Amino acid sequence: MKFALIGAGRAGKALATALQTAGYQLIAVAGGRGKAAAAFAAASGACYCETAASAAAKGNIVLLAVPDKEIVECAQEIATSGDLQKGCVVLHICGSQNAEVLSCLRRVGAAVGSMHPLQSFSGDTAAGAACIRGTYFAIDGDEAAVAAASDMIEVLGGHRLLVSGEQRALYHAAACMASNYLTALLHGSVRLMGQCGISPEDALPALAPIVMATLKNIMVHGTLPALTGPIVRGDDQTLVRQLKQVDDLPKEAALYRALAEYTIAIAAEGGLLEDKQIGLLENALKS
């Protein structure tokens, strides 16, 4: 099966590389800033095209891996050209938007859909392609597009998540919370370590074992059973001592208090705290 890639960002290049390894043929590449698309095309043995429309015309499947805000414009450019192959499938890989952003392509005979890899990609394309195996993909769209996406996911060793179009932003918020906000959370932790005189170069390696062990516990036991620390123990005095020093960094203090409040709430909902403990912890947050 021949496919075209529009866009040369981290996710697009990783996905295209993984598909090539799985037996799909990357026939054309377009888009991207600077020389990224041309360089990736040359490295992949694909044809480099100056426009999205010319690249899309060469593939049975077209993957739109452009920035979210450029999807509609890119789709309109391709639709206006009138050069799509008969029975072509066009899939975007955006997480927060559904297949309907490609509706202009449906009107010119394409089956449209979305195929978002629930994965975080670095600038290392080979490493990104390797980590796709086992990844979950959120898909929606026309029947033919969903079928094409499902076939690709299967050969990639991935898993399907059928997410309704109406819930895509909520799904993407969950993904952001697990990845982007985890990164921000660790940045805050490094900042707090810095207040103790620990450099960022030392803080991240020091935090790595507890982070990895926590993730392992979560995956094995679930979120609430993996919850540890002063809140789940009902230790309000420790929370008070923490807050007195965390408050020296206002941004991190706001984050810490919000997370503490949420942790108290879920621990209470899960039956991990007694009413008296909940009251003491909530009072500690007001200190």
PDB file of C-alpha atoms in Angstrom:
ATOM      1  CA  MET A   1       0.000   0.000   0.000  1.00  0.00           C
ATOM      2  CA  LYS A   2       1.403   3.397  -1.007  1.00  0.00           C
ATOM      3  CA  PHE A   3       0.986   6.346   1.332  1.00  0.00           C
ATOM      4  CA  ALA A   4       1.903  10.017   1.292  1.00  0.00           C
ATOM      5  CA  LEU A   5       3.016  12.043   4.293  1.00  0.00           C
ATOM      6  CA  ILE A   6       2.137  15.716   4.624  1.00  0.00           C
ATOM      7  CA  GLY A   7       4.221  17.261   7.368  1.00  0.00           C
ATOM      8  CA  ALA A   8       7.667  16.437   8.701  1.00  0.00           C
ATOM      9  CA  GLY A   9       7.338  16.764  12.466  1.00  0.00           C
ATOM     10  CA  ARG A  10       8.334  14.248  15.116  1.00  0.00           C
ATOM     11  CA  ALA A  11       5.131  12.205  15.124  1.00  0.00           C
ATOM     12  CA  GLY A  12       4.699  12.152  11.359  1.00  0.00           C
ATOM     13  CA  LYS A  13       8.230  11.008  10.647  1.00  0.00           C
ATOM     14  CA  ALA A  14       8.141   8.365  13.382  1.00  0.00           C
ATOM     15  CA  LEU A  15       4.820   6.969  12.156  1.00  0.00           C
ATOM     16  CA  ALA A  16       5.907   6.977   8.508  1.00  0.00           C
ATOM     17  CA  THR A  17       9.159   5.210   9.387  1.00  0.00           C
ATOM     18  CA  ALA A  18       7.315   2.557  11.387  1.00  0.00           C
ATOM     19  CA  LEU A  19       4.857   2.000   8.539  1.00  0.00           C
ATOM     20  CA  GLN A  20       7.711   1.564   6.071  1.00  0.00           C
ATOM     21  CA  THR A  21       9.293  -1.029   8.334  1.00  0.00           C
ATOM     22  CA  ALA A  22       5.917  -2.796   8.481  1.00  0.00           C
ATOM     23  CA  GLY A  23       5.679  -3.035   4.684  1.00  0.00           C
ATOM     24  CA  TYR A  24       3.869   0.127   3.616  1.00  0.00           C
ATOM     25  CA  GLN A  25       5.528   2.195   0.869  1.00  0.00           C
ATOM     26  CA  LEU A  26       6.132   5.879   1.527  1.00  0.00           C
ATOM     27  CA  ILE A  27       5.690   7.316  -1.939  1.00  0.00           C
ATOM     28  CA  ALA A  28       5.741  11.087  -1.336  1.00  0.00           C
ATOM     29  CA  VAL A  29       6.481  13.682   1.350  1.00  0.00           C
ATOM     30  CA  ALA A  30       5.524  17.355   1.496  1.00  0.00           C
ATOM     31  CA  GLY A  31       5.243  20.156   4.029  1.00  0.00           C
ATOM     32  CA  GLY A  32       7.334  20.867   7.032  1.00  0.00           C
ATOM     33  CA  ARG A  33       9.420  23.925   7.747  1.00  0.00           C
ATOM     34  CA  GLY A  34      12.763  24.581   6.113  1.00  0.00           C
ATOM     35  CA  LYS A  35      14.319  21.522   4.555  1.00  0.00           C
ATOM     36  CA  ALA A  36      12.920  18.938   6.975  1.00  0.00           C
ATOM     37  CA  ALA A  37      10.451  17.352   4.536  1.00  0.00           C
ATOM     38  CA  ALA A  38      12.958  17.208   1.692  1.00  0.00           C
ATOM     39  CA  ALA A  39      15.589  15.662   3.952  1.00  0.00           C
ATOM     40  CA  PHE A  40      13.161  13.054   5.270  1.00  0.00           C
ATOM     41  CA  ALA A  41      12.003  12.193   1.751  1.00  0.00           C
ATOM     42  CA  ALA A  42      15.586  11.685   0.622  1.00  0.00           C
ATOM     43  CA  ALA A  43      16.396   9.531   3.636  1.00  0.00           C
ATOM     44  CA  SER A  44      13.242   7.440   3.117  1.00  0.00           C
ATOM     45  CA  GLY A  45      13.561   6.952  -0.631  1.00  0.00           C
ATOM     46  CA  ALA A  46      10.348   8.888  -1.232  1.00  0.00           C
ATOM     47  CA  CYS A  47       9.532  11.638  -3.695  1.00  0.00           C
ATOM     48  CA  TYR A  48       9.659  15.168  -2.275  1.00  0.00           C
ATOM     49  CA  CYS A  49       6.794  17.395  -3.404  1.00  0.00           C
ATOM     50  CA  GLU A  50       6.592  21.167  -3.137  1.00  0.00           C
ATOM     51  CA  THR A  51       2.856  21.142  -2.313  1.00  0.00           C
ATOM     52  CA  ALA A  52       0.569  19.039  -0.161  1.00  0.00           C
ATOM     53  CA  ALA A  53      -1.769  18.487  -3.107  1.00  0.00           C
ATOM     54  CA  SER A  54       0.926  17.061  -5.354  1.00  0.00           C
ATOM     55  CA  ALA A  55       2.089  14.660  -2.646  1.00  0.00           C
ATOM     56  CA  ALA A  56      -1.459  13.608  -1.746  1.00  0.00           C
ATOM     57  CA  ALA A  57      -2.185  12.739  -5.389  1.00  0.00           C
ATOM     58  CA  LYS A  58       0.431   9.981  -5.281  1.00  0.00           C
ATOM     59  CA  GLY A  59      -0.877   7.950  -2.327  1.00  0.00           C
ATOM     60  CA  ASN A  60      -3.689   5.491  -1.747  1.00  0.00           C
ATOM     61  CA  ILE A  61      -3.518   6.719   1.841  1.00  0.00           C
ATOM     62  CA  VAL A  62      -2.622  10.271   2.858  1.00  0.00           C
ATOM     63  CA  LEU A  63      -1.394  11.029   6.381  1.00  0.00           C
ATOM     64  CA  LEU A  64      -1.787  14.650   7.450  1.00  0.00           C
ATOM     65  CA  ALA A  65       0.802  15.279  10.143  1.00  0.00           C
ATOM     66  CA  VAL A  66       0.730  19.062  10.002  1.00  0.00           C
ATOM     67  CA  PRO A  67       0.211  21.265  13.093  1.00  0.00           C
ATOM     68  CA  ASP A  68      -3.381  21.191  14.383  1.00  0.00           C
ATOM     69  CA  LYS A  69      -4.179  24.740  13.268  1.00  0.00           C
ATOM     70  CA  GLU A  70      -3.075  23.959   9.691  1.00  0.00           C
ATOM     71  CA  ILE A  71      -5.223  20.851   9.123  1.00  0.00           C
ATOM     72  CA  VAL A  72      -8.261  22.559   7.603  1.00  0.00           C
ATOM     73  CA  GLU A  73      -6.198  24.772   5.304  1.00  0.00           C
ATOM     74  CA  CYS A  74      -4.132  21.793   4.154  1.00  0.00           C
ATOM     75  CA  ALA A  75      -7.263  19.711   3.527  1.00  0.00           C
ATOM     76  CA  GLN A  76      -8.817  22.527   1.500  1.00  0.00           C
ATOM     77  CA  GLU A  77      -5.689  22.830  -0.627  1.00  0.00           C
ATOM     78  CA  ILE A  78      -5.776  19.107  -1.404  1.00  0.00           C
ATOM     79  CA  ALA A  79      -9.528  19.137  -2.092  1.00  0.00           C
ATOM     80  CA  THR A  80      -9.261  22.107  -4.450  1.00  0.00           C
ATOM     81  CA  SER A  81      -6.618  20.361  -6.559  1.00  0.00           C
ATOM     82  CA  GLY A  82      -9.015  17.594  -7.557  1.00  0.00           C
ATOM     83  CA  ASP A  83      -6.089  15.208  -7.985  1.00  0.00           C
ATOM     84  CA  LEU A  84      -6.793  12.618  -5.275  1.00  0.00           C
ATOM     85  CA  GLN A  85      -6.818   8.996  -6.337  1.00  0.00           C
ATOM     86  CA  LYS A  86     -10.199   7.288  -6.541  1.00  0.00           C
ATOM     87  CA  GLY A  87     -11.036   5.629  -3.227  1.00  0.00           C
ATOM     88  CA  CYS A  88      -8.249   7.503  -1.433  1.00  0.00           C
ATOM     89  CA  VAL A  89      -8.203   7.549   2.375  1.00  0.00           C
ATOM     90  CA  VAL A  90      -7.054  10.699   4.177  1.00  0.00           C
ATOM     91  CA  LEU A  91      -6.199  10.474   7.878  1.00  0.00           C
ATOM     92  CA  HIS A  92      -4.962  13.208  10.172  1.00  0.00           C
ATOM     93  CA  ILE A  93      -2.975  12.332  13.291  1.00  0.00           C
ATOM     94  CA  CYS A  94      -4.179  15.186  15.529  1.00  0.00           C
ATOM     95  CA  GLY A  95      -5.408  14.188  18.973  1.00  0.00           C
ATOM     96  CA  SER A  96      -7.887  16.943  19.801  1.00  0.00           C
ATOM     97  CA  GLN A  97      -9.845  17.114  16.542  1.00  0.00           C
ATOM     98  CA  ASN A  98     -12.039  14.524  14.883  1.00  0.00           C
ATOM     99  CA  ALA A  99     -12.462  13.407  11.287  1.00  0.00           C
ATOM    100  CA  GLU A 100     -14.953  16.163  10.457  1.00  0.00           C
ATOM    101  CA  VAL A 101     -12.171  18.724  10.021  1.00  0.00           C
ATOM    102  CA  LEU A 102     -11.467  16.868   6.758  1.00  0.00           C
ATOM    103  CA  SER A 103     -15.061  17.035   5.521  1.00  0.00           C
ATOM    104  CA  CYS A 104     -14.089  19.046   2.427  1.00  0.00           C
ATOM    105  CA  LEU A 105     -12.131  16.005   1.244  1.00  0.00           C
ATOM    106  CA  ARG A 106     -15.148  13.752   1.722  1.00  0.00           C
ATOM    107  CA  ARG A 107     -17.004  15.966  -0.743  1.00  0.00           C
ATOM    108  CA  VAL A 108     -14.413  15.195  -3.441  1.00  0.00           C
ATOM    109  CA  GLY A 109     -14.621  11.428  -2.929  1.00  0.00           C
ATOM    110  CA  ALA A 110     -12.086  10.659  -0.200  1.00  0.00           C
ATOM    111  CA  ALA A 111     -12.812   8.643   2.930  1.00  0.00           C
ATOM    112  CA  VAL A 112     -11.663  10.701   5.918  1.00  0.00           C
ATOM    113  CA  GLY A 113     -10.645   9.801   9.423  1.00  0.00           C
ATOM    114  CA  SER A 114      -8.250  10.400  12.282  1.00  0.00           C
ATOM    115  CA  MET A 115      -5.547   8.199  13.733  1.00  0.00           C
ATOM    116  CA  HIS A 116      -3.835   9.699  16.767  1.00  0.00           C
ATOM    117  CA  PRO A 117      -0.938   7.798  18.361  1.00  0.00           C
ATOM    118  CA  LEU A 118      -1.167   8.032  22.153  1.00  0.00           C
ATOM    119  CA  GLN A 119       2.579   8.415  22.439  1.00  0.00           C
ATOM    120  CA  SER A 120       5.255  11.027  23.105  1.00  0.00           C
ATOM    121  CA  PHE A 121       7.955  11.423  20.467  1.00  0.00           C
ATOM    122  CA  SER A 122      11.447  12.876  20.771  1.00  0.00           C
ATOM    123  CA  GLY A 123      13.512  14.263  17.914  1.00  0.00           C
ATOM    124  CA  ASP A 124      15.018  10.808  17.326  1.00  0.00           C
ATOM    125  CA  THR A 125      12.920   9.413  14.473  1.00  0.00           C
ATOM    126  CA  ALA A 126      14.269   5.865  14.722  1.00  0.00           C
ATOM    127  CA  ALA A 127      13.585   5.728  18.453  1.00  0.00           C
ATOM    128  CA  GLY A 128      10.125   7.174  17.894  1.00  0.00           C
ATOM    129  CA  ALA A 129       9.344   4.561  15.250  1.00  0.00           C
ATOM    130  CA  ALA A 130      10.512   1.780  17.564  1.00  0.00           C
ATOM    131  CA  CYS A 131       8.290   2.907  20.449  1.00  0.00           C
ATOM    132  CA  ILE A 132       5.143   2.811  18.295  1.00  0.00           C
ATOM    133  CA  ARG A 133       4.813  -0.967  18.775  1.00  0.00           C
ATOM    134  CA  GLY A 134       2.299  -1.428  21.579  1.00  0.00           C
ATOM    135  CA  THR A 135       0.999   2.141  21.277  1.00  0.00           C
ATOM    136  CA  TYR A 136      -2.732   2.841  21.397  1.00  0.00           C
ATOM    137  CA  PHE A 137      -4.322   4.911  18.621  1.00  0.00           C
ATOM    138  CA  ALA A 138      -7.540   6.919  18.916  1.00  0.00           C
ATOM    139  CA  ILE A 139      -9.471   6.616  15.663  1.00  0.00           C
ATOM    140  CA  ASP A 140     -12.738   7.852  14.206  1.00  0.00           C
ATOM    141  CA  GLY A 141     -14.175   8.668  10.800  1.00  0.00           C
ATOM    142  CA  ASP A 142     -15.739   7.096   7.732  1.00  0.00           C
ATOM    143  CA  GLU A 143     -15.999   3.320   7.571  1.00  0.00           C
ATOM    144  CA  ALA A 144     -13.291   2.956   4.914  1.00  0.00           C
ATOM    145  CA  ALA A 145     -10.960   5.307   6.779  1.00  0.00           C
ATOM    146  CA  VAL A 146     -11.456   3.475  10.079  1.00  0.00           C
ATOM    147  CA  ALA A 147     -10.753   0.188   8.285  1.00  0.00           C
ATOM    148  CA  ALA A 148      -7.547   1.564   6.732  1.00  0.00           C
ATOM    149  CA  ALA A 149      -6.406   2.983  10.075  1.00  0.00           C
ATOM    150  CA  SER A 150      -7.193  -0.309  11.794  1.00  0.00           C
ATOM    151  CA  ASP A 151      -5.103  -2.231   9.252  1.00  0.00           C
ATOM    152  CA  MET A 152      -2.143   0.078   9.818  1.00  0.00           C
ATOM    153  CA  ILE A 153      -2.456  -0.145  13.579  1.00  0.00           C
ATOM    154  CA  GLU A 154      -2.506  -3.930  13.372  1.00  0.00           C
ATOM    155  CA  VAL A 155       0.682  -4.161  11.292  1.00  0.00           C
ATOM    156  CA  LEU A 156       2.321  -1.649  13.645  1.00  0.00           C
ATOM    157  CA  GLY A 157       1.588  -3.901  16.617  1.00  0.00           C
ATOM    158  CA  GLY A 158      -0.640  -1.228  18.130  1.00  0.00           C
ATOM    159  CA  HIS A 159      -4.111  -1.143  19.627  1.00  0.00           C
ATOM    160  CA  ARG A 160      -7.299   0.702  18.634  1.00  0.00           C
ATOM    161  CA  LEU A 161      -9.242   3.123  20.787  1.00  0.00           C
ATOM    162  CA  LEU A 162     -12.587   4.017  19.200  1.00  0.00           C
ATOM    163  CA  VAL A 163     -13.182   7.550  20.501  1.00  0.00           C
ATOM    164  CA  SER A 164     -16.323   9.347  19.377  1.00  0.00           C
ATOM    165  CA  GLY A 165     -15.774  12.558  17.474  1.00  0.00           C
ATOM    166  CA  GLU A 166     -17.658  14.541  20.111  1.00  0.00           C
ATOM    167  CA  GLN A 167     -15.254  13.421  22.851  1.00  0.00           C
ATOM    168  CA  ARG A 168     -11.938  14.007  21.082  1.00  0.00           C
ATOM    169  CA  ALA A 169     -10.978  17.141  23.015  1.00  0.00           C
ATOM    170  CA  LEU A 170     -11.654  15.344  26.312  1.00  0.00           C
ATOM    171  CA  TYR A 171      -9.594  12.352  25.186  1.00  0.00           C
ATOM    172  CA  HIS A 172      -6.762  14.689  24.208  1.00  0.00           C
ATOM    173  CA  ALA A 173      -6.958  16.493  27.551  1.00  0.00           C
ATOM    174  CA  ALA A 174      -6.434  13.115  29.241  1.00  0.00           C
ATOM    175  CA  ALA A 175      -3.407  12.484  27.035  1.00  0.00           C
ATOM    176  CA  CYS A 176      -1.999  15.933  27.838  1.00  0.00           C
ATOM    177  CA  MET A 177      -2.463  15.333  31.540  1.00  0.00           C
ATOM    178  CA  ALA A 178      -0.575  12.034  31.354  1.00  0.00           C
ATOM    179  CA  SER A 179       2.294  13.334  29.234  1.00  0.00           C
ATOM    180  CA  ASN A 180       2.624  17.112  28.947  1.00  0.00           C
ATOM    181  CA  TYR A 181       1.531  17.848  32.486  1.00  0.00           C
ATOM    182  CA  LEU A 182       3.641  15.038  33.889  1.00  0.00           C
ATOM    183  CA  THR A 183       6.607  16.813  32.308  1.00  0.00           C
ATOM    184  CA  ALA A 184       5.497  20.114  33.843  1.00  0.00           C
ATOM    185  CA  LEU A 185       4.997  18.395  37.193  1.00  0.00           C
ATOM    186  CA  LEU A 186       8.536  17.033  37.148  1.00  0.00           C
ATOM    187  CA  HIS A 187       9.816  20.462  36.177  1.00  0.00           C
ATOM    188  CA  GLY A 188       8.196  21.781  39.345  1.00  0.00           C
ATOM    189  CA  SER A 189       9.761  18.993  41.369  1.00  0.00           C
ATOM    190  CA  VAL A 190      13.178  19.900  39.961  1.00  0.00           C
ATOM    191  CA  ARG A 191      12.545  23.517  40.927  1.00  0.00           C
ATOM    192  CA  LEU A 192      11.788  22.488  44.511  1.00  0.00           C
ATOM    193  CA  MET A 193      14.961  20.391  44.546  1.00  0.00           C
ATOM    194  CA  GLY A 194      16.810  23.500  43.407  1.00  0.00           C
ATOM    195  CA  GLN A 195      15.652  25.300  46.545  1.00  0.00           C
ATOM    196  CA  CYS A 196      17.471  22.578  48.476  1.00  0.00           C
ATOM    197  CA  GLY A 197      20.693  23.283  46.597  1.00  0.00           C
ATOM    198  CA  ILE A 198      20.344  20.308  44.223  1.00  0.00           C
ATOM    199  CA  SER A 199      21.157  21.103  40.608  1.00  0.00           C
ATOM    200  CA  PRO A 200      18.830  20.068  37.751  1.00  0.00           C
ATOM    201  CA  GLU A 201      21.586  17.764  36.498  1.00  0.00           C
ATOM    202  CA  ASP A 202      21.481  15.901  39.813  1.00  0.00           C
ATOM    203  CA  ALA A 203      17.763  16.273  40.517  1.00  0.00           C
ATOM    204  CA  LEU A 204      16.452  14.346  37.505  1.00  0.00           C
ATOM    205  CA  PRO A 205      18.627  11.254  38.076  1.00  0.00           C
ATOM    206  CA  ALA A 206      17.740  11.400  41.785  1.00  0.00           C
ATOM    207  CA  LEU A 207      14.007  11.511  41.004  1.00  0.00           C
ATOM    208  CA  ALA A 208      14.116   8.870  38.256  1.00  0.00           C
ATOM    209  CA  PRO A 209      13.951   5.761  40.496  1.00  0.00           C
ATOM    210  CA  ILE A 210      10.920   6.946  42.469  1.00  0.00           C
ATOM    211  CA  VAL A 211       9.164   8.100  39.289  1.00  0.00           C
ATOM    212  CA  MET A 212       9.766   4.772  37.543  1.00  0.00           C
ATOM    213  CA  ALA A 213       8.762   2.752  40.621  1.00  0.00           C
ATOM    214  CA  THR A 214       5.573   4.791  40.968  1.00  0.00           C
ATOM    215  CA  LEU A 215       4.641   4.230  37.327  1.00  0.00           C
ATOM    216  CA  LYS A 216       5.294   0.517  37.716  1.00  0.00           C
ATOM    217  CA  ASN A 217       3.089   0.355  40.813  1.00  0.00           C
ATOM    218  CA  ILE A 218       0.325   2.242  39.005  1.00  0.00           C
ATOM    219  CA  MET A 219       0.438  -0.109  36.019  1.00  0.00           C
ATOM    220  CA  VAL A 220       0.443  -3.217  38.229  1.00  0.00           C
ATOM    221  CA  HIS A 221      -1.997  -2.170  40.948  1.00  0.00           C
ATOM    222  CA  GLY A 222      -3.955   0.830  39.628  1.00  0.00           C
ATOM    223  CA  THR A 223      -3.894   4.493  40.614  1.00  0.00           C
ATOM    224  CA  LEU A 224      -5.463   4.525  44.095  1.00  0.00           C
ATOM    225  CA  PRO A 225      -3.676   1.389  45.386  1.00  0.00           C
ATOM    226  CA  ALA A 226      -0.372   2.921  44.244  1.00  0.00           C
ATOM    227  CA  LEU A 227      -1.018   6.156  46.143  1.00  0.00           C
ATOM    228  CA  THR A 228       1.499   6.760  48.948  1.00  0.00           C
ATOM    229  CA  GLY A 229       2.708   9.735  50.962  1.00  0.00           C
ATOM    230  CA  PRO A 230       1.505  11.978  53.773  1.00  0.00           C
ATOM    231  CA  ILE A 231      -1.979  12.631  52.409  1.00  0.00           C
ATOM    232  CA  VAL A 232      -3.030   8.995  52.103  1.00  0.00           C
ATOM    233  CA  ARG A 233      -1.610   8.498  55.616  1.00  0.00           C
ATOM    234  CA  GLY A 234      -3.660  11.434  56.907  1.00  0.00           C
ATOM    235  CA  ASP A 235      -0.468  13.180  58.054  1.00  0.00           C
ATOM    236  CA  ASP A 236      -1.580  16.808  58.214  1.00  0.00           C
ATOM    237  CA  GLN A 237       1.475  17.970  60.176  1.00  0.00           C
ATOM    238  CA  THR A 238       3.857  16.897  57.418  1.00  0.00           C
ATOM    239  CA  LEU A 239       1.681  18.709  54.883  1.00  0.00           C
ATOM    240  CA  VAL A 240       1.849  21.891  56.996  1.00  0.00           C
ATOM    241  CA  ARG A 241       5.664  21.696  57.184  1.00  0.00           C
ATOM    242  CA  GLN A 242       5.901  21.129  53.436  1.00  0.00           C
ATOM    243  CA  LEU A 243       3.666  24.048  52.562  1.00  0.00           C
ATOM    244  CA  LYS A 244       5.598  26.499  54.749  1.00  0.00           C
ATOM    245  CA  GLN A 245       8.668  25.956  52.603  1.00  0.00           C
ATOM    246  CA  VAL A 246       7.002  25.267  49.239  1.00  0.00           C
ATOM    247  CA  ASP A 247       5.286  28.663  49.551  1.00  0.00           C
ATOM    248  CA  ASP A 248       8.663  30.307  48.903  1.00  0.00           C
ATOM    249  CA  LEU A 249       8.044  29.478  45.217  1.00  0.00           C
ATOM    250  CA  PRO A 250       4.572  30.877  44.401  1.00  0.00           C
ATOM    251  CA  LYS A 251       4.034  29.049  41.089  1.00  0.00           C
ATOM    252  CA  GLU A 252       5.119  25.700  42.477  1.00  0.00           C
ATOM    253  CA  ALA A 253       3.128  26.345  45.655  1.00  0.00           C
ATOM    254  CA  ALA A 254      -0.062  26.880  43.637  1.00  0.00           C
ATOM    255  CA  LEU A 255       0.583  23.635  41.761  1.00  0.00           C
ATOM    256  CA  TYR A 256       1.394  21.739  44.955  1.00  0.00           C
ATOM    257  CA  ARG A 257      -1.756  22.963  46.710  1.00  0.00           C
ATOM    258  CA  ALA A 258      -3.959  22.094  43.725  1.00  0.00           C
ATOM    259  CA  LEU A 259      -2.498  18.602  43.554  1.00  0.00           C
ATOM    260  CA  ALA A 260      -2.808  18.134  47.305  1.00  0.00           C
ATOM    261  CA  GLU A 261      -6.464  19.181  47.170  1.00  0.00           C
ATOM    262  CA  TYR A 262      -7.158  16.756  44.344  1.00  0.00           C
ATOM    263  CA  THR A 263      -5.283  13.948  46.117  1.00  0.00           C
ATOM    264  CA  ILE A 264      -7.325  14.476  49.280  1.00  0.00           C
ATOM    265  CA  ALA A 265     -10.518  14.311  47.218  1.00  0.00           C
ATOM    266  CA  ILE A 266      -9.667  11.080  45.392  1.00  0.00           C
ATOM    267  CA  ALA A 267      -8.301   9.442  48.545  1.00  0.00           C
ATOM    268  CA  ALA A 268     -11.551  10.335  50.288  1.00  0.00           C
ATOM    269  CA  GLU A 269     -13.674   9.021  47.392  1.00  0.00           C
ATOM    270  CA  GLY A 270     -11.644   5.811  47.435  1.00  0.00           C
ATOM    271  CA  GLY A 271     -12.271   5.264  51.141  1.00  0.00           C
ATOM    272  CA  LEU A 272      -8.617   5.689  52.038  1.00  0.00           C
ATOM    273  CA  LEU A 273      -9.201   8.457  54.598  1.00  0.00           C
ATOM    274  CA  GLU A 274     -11.403   8.847  57.655  1.00  0.00           C
ATOM    275  CA  ASP A 275     -13.582  11.936  58.019  1.00  0.00           C
ATOM    276  CA  LYS A 276     -11.362  13.340  60.781  1.00  0.00           C
ATOM    277  CA  GLN A 277      -8.257  12.946  58.601  1.00  0.00           C
ATOM    278  CA  ILE A 278      -9.967  14.677  55.699  1.00  0.00           C
ATOM    279  CA  GLY A 279     -10.844  17.648  57.900  1.00  0.00           C
ATOM    280  CA  LEU A 280      -7.298  17.962  59.261  1.00  0.00           C
ATOM    281  CA  LEU A 281      -5.771  17.768  55.791  1.00  0.00           C
ATOM    282  CA  GLU A 282      -8.174  20.359  54.404  1.00  0.00           C
ATOM    283  CA  ASN A 283      -7.341  22.687  57.310  1.00  0.00           C
ATOM    284  CA  ALA A 284      -3.636  22.187  56.604  1.00  0.00           C
ATOM    285  CA  LEU A 285      -4.186  23.406  53.040  1.00  0.00           C
ATOM    286  CA  LYS A 286      -5.687  26.619  54.425  1.00  0.00           C
ATOM    287  CA  SER A 287      -2.601  27.334  56.507  1.00  0.00           C
TER     288      SER A 287
END
